[in-house]
GROMACS .gro file of C-alpha atoms in nm:
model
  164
    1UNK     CA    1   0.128   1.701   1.202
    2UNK     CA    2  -0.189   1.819   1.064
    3UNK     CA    3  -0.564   1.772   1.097
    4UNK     CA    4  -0.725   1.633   0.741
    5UNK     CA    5  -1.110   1.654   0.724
    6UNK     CA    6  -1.209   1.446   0.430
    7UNK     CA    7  -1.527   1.351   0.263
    8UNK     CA    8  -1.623   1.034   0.143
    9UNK     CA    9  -1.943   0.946  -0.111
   10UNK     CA   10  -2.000   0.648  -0.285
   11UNK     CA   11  -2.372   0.504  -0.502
   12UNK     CA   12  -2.194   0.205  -0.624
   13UNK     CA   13  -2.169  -0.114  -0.386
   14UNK     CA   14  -2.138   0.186  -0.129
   15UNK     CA   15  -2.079  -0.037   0.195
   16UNK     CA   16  -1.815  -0.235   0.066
   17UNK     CA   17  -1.630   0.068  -0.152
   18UNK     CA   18  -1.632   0.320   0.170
   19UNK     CA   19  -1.514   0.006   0.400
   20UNK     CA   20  -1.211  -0.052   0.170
   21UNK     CA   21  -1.158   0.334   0.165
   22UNK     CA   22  -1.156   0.408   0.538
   23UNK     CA   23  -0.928   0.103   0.550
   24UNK     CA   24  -0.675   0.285   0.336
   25UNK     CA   25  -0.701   0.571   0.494
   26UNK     CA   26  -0.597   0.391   0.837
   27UNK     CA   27  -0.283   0.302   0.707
   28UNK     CA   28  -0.220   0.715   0.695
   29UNK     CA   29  -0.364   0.746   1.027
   30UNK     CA   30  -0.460   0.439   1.226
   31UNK     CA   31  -0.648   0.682   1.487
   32UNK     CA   32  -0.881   0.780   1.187
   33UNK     CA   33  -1.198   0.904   1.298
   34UNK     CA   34  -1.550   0.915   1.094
   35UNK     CA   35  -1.840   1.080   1.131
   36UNK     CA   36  -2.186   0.890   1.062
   37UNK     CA   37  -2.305   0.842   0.723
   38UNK     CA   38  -2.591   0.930   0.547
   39UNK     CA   39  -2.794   0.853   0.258
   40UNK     CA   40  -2.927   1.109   0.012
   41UNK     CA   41  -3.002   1.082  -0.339
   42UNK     CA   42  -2.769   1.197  -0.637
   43UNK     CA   43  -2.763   1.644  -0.682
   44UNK     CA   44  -2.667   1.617  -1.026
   45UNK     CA   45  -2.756   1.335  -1.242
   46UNK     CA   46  -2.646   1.327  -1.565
   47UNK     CA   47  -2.933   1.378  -1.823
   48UNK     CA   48  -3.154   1.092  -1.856
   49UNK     CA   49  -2.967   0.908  -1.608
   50UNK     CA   50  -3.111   0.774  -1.241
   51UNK     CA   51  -2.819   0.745  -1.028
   52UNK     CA   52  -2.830   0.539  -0.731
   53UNK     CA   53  -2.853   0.654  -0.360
   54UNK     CA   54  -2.515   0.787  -0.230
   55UNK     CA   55  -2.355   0.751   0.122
   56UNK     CA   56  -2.182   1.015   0.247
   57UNK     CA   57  -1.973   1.073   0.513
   58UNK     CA   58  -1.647   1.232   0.618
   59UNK     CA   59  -1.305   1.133   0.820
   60UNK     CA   60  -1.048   1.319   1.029
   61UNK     CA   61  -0.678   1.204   1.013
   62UNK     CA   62  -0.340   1.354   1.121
   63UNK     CA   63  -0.053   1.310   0.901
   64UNK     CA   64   0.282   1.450   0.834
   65UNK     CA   65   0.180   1.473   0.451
   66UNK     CA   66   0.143   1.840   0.240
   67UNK     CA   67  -0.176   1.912   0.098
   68UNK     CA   68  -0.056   1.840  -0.266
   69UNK     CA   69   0.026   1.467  -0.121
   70UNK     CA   70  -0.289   1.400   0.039
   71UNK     CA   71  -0.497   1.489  -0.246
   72UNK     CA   72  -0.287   1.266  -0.460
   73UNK     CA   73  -0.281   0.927  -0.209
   74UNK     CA   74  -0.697   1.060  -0.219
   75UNK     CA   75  -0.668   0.986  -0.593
   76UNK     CA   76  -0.473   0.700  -0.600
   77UNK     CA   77  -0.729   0.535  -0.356
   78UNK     CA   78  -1.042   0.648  -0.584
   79UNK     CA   79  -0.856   0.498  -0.861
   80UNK     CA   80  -0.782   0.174  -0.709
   81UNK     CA   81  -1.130   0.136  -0.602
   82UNK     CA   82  -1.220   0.212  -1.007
   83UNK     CA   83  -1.305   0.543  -0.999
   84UNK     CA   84  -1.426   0.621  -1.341
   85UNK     CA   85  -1.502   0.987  -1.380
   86UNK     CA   86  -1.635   0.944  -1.728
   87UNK     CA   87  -1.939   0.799  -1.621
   88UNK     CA   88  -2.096   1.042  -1.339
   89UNK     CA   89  -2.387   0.867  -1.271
   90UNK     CA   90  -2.179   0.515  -1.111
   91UNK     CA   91  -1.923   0.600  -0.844
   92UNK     CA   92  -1.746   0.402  -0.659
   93UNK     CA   93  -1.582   0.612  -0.441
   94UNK     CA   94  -1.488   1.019  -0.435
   95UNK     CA   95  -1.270   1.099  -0.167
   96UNK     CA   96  -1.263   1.511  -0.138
   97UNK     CA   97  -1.001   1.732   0.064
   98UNK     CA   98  -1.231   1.882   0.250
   99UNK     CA   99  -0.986   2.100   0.484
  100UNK     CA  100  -0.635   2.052   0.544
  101UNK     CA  101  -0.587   2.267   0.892
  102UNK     CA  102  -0.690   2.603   0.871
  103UNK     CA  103  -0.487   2.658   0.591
  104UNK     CA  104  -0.656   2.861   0.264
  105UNK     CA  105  -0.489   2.725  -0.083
  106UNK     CA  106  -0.665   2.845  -0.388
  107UNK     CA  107  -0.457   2.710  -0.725
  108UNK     CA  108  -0.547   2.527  -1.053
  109UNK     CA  109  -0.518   2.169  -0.901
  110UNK     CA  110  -0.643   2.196  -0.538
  111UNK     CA  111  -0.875   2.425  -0.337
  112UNK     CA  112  -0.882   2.410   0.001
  113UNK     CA  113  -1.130   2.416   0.187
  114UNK     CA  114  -1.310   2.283  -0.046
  115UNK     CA  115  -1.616   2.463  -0.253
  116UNK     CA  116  -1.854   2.190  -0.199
  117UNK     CA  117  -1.848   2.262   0.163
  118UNK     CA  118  -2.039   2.579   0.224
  119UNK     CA  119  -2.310   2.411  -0.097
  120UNK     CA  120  -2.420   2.120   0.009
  121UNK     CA  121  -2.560   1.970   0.356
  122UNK     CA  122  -2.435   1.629   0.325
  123UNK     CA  123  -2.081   1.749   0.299
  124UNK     CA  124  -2.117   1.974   0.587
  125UNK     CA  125  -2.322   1.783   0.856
  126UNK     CA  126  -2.016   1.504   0.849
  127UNK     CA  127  -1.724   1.749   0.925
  128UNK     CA  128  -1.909   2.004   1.202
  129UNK     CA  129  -2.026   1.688   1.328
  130UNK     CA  130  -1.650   1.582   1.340
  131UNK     CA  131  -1.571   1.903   1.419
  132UNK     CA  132  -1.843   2.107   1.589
  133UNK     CA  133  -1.656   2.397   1.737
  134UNK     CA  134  -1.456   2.435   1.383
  135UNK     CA  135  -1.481   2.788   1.229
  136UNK     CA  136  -1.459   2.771   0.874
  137UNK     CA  137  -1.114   2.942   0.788
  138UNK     CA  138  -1.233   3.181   0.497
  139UNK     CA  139  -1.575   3.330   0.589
  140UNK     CA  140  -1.462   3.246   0.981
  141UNK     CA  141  -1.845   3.172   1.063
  142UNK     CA  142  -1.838   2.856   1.276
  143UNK     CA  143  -1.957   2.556   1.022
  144UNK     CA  144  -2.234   2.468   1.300
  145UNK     CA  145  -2.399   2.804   1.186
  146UNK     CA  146  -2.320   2.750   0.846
  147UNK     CA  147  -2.464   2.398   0.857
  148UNK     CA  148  -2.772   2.569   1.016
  149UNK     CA  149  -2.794   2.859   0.739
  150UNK     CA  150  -2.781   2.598   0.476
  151UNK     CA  151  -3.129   2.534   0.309
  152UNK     CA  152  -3.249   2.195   0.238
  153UNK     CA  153  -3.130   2.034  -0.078
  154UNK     CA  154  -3.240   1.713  -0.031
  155UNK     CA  155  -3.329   1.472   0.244
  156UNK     CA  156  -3.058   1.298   0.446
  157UNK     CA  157  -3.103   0.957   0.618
  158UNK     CA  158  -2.868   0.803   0.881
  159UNK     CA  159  -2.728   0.516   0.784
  160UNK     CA  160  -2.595   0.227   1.073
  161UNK     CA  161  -2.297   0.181   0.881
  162UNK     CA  162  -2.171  -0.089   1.061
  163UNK     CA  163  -2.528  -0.303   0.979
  164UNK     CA  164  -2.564  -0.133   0.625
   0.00000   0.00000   0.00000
């Protein structure tokens, strides 16, 4: 068994699309746990296009399954909640492997942990809250000192998920 960090982000009917994801995700692990979510606004629209708000948050599982697997039941639950990766500025749901142990995997179809992670605030702030004694398994700085060496993208708001 293995600890999963992963992160969830959704600007499309967000309550509802997250719900239905962290409800798949329970069947993997029904002792799921998720940090809070946040709103923030869209860090790459497409030109000419004014996405939606996102929420973001992330969830830890443990499950028997190899990285390769988990990234593809991740896909399969994007998918079924219409995932449509042509169209960047609408989604209903990304689900990212965030970290999968302290295991490093760097190959064509999967990187683990993943990039986004050391970029952007509103990936980070979910996990080391998840996770705040975690040490980041490639640069081995603790991700509460990477979350606090991370600059400012873009405002976050706390979101009462529960009332959202």
């Amino acid at each position: 068994m293995v600890d999963v960090y992963v992160g969830l982000g959704s600007n499309c009917n967000r309550v509802e699309n997250i719900g239905r994801a962290l409800d798949a995700l329970r069947k993997l692990d029904s002792n799921l746990i998720t940090s809070k979510f946040y709103e923030s606004a869209s860090h790459s629209p497409a030109a000419g296009q004014h996405p939606s708000p996102y929420y973001n948050g992330a969830a830890k599982l443990t499950c028997e399954y190899s990285p390769e697997k988990i990234k593809s039941v991740l896909t399969d639950i994007e998918n079924a909640l219409g995932r449509n990766r042509q169209n960047p500025a609408v989604v209903t749901m990304d689900i990212d492997l965030l970290l999968y142990g302290d295991l490093v995997i760097t190959t064509p179809a999967l990187n683990v942990p993943h990039p986004d992670l050391l970029q952007y605030r509103h990936v980070l702030l979910p996990i080391a809250e998840l996770a705040p004694g975690m040490v980041h398994p490639v640069s081995k700085v603790p991700l509460q000192q990477l979350l606090s060496e991370l600059p400012d993208q873009r405002s976050l708001f706390h979101v009462d998920f529960q009332s959202a």
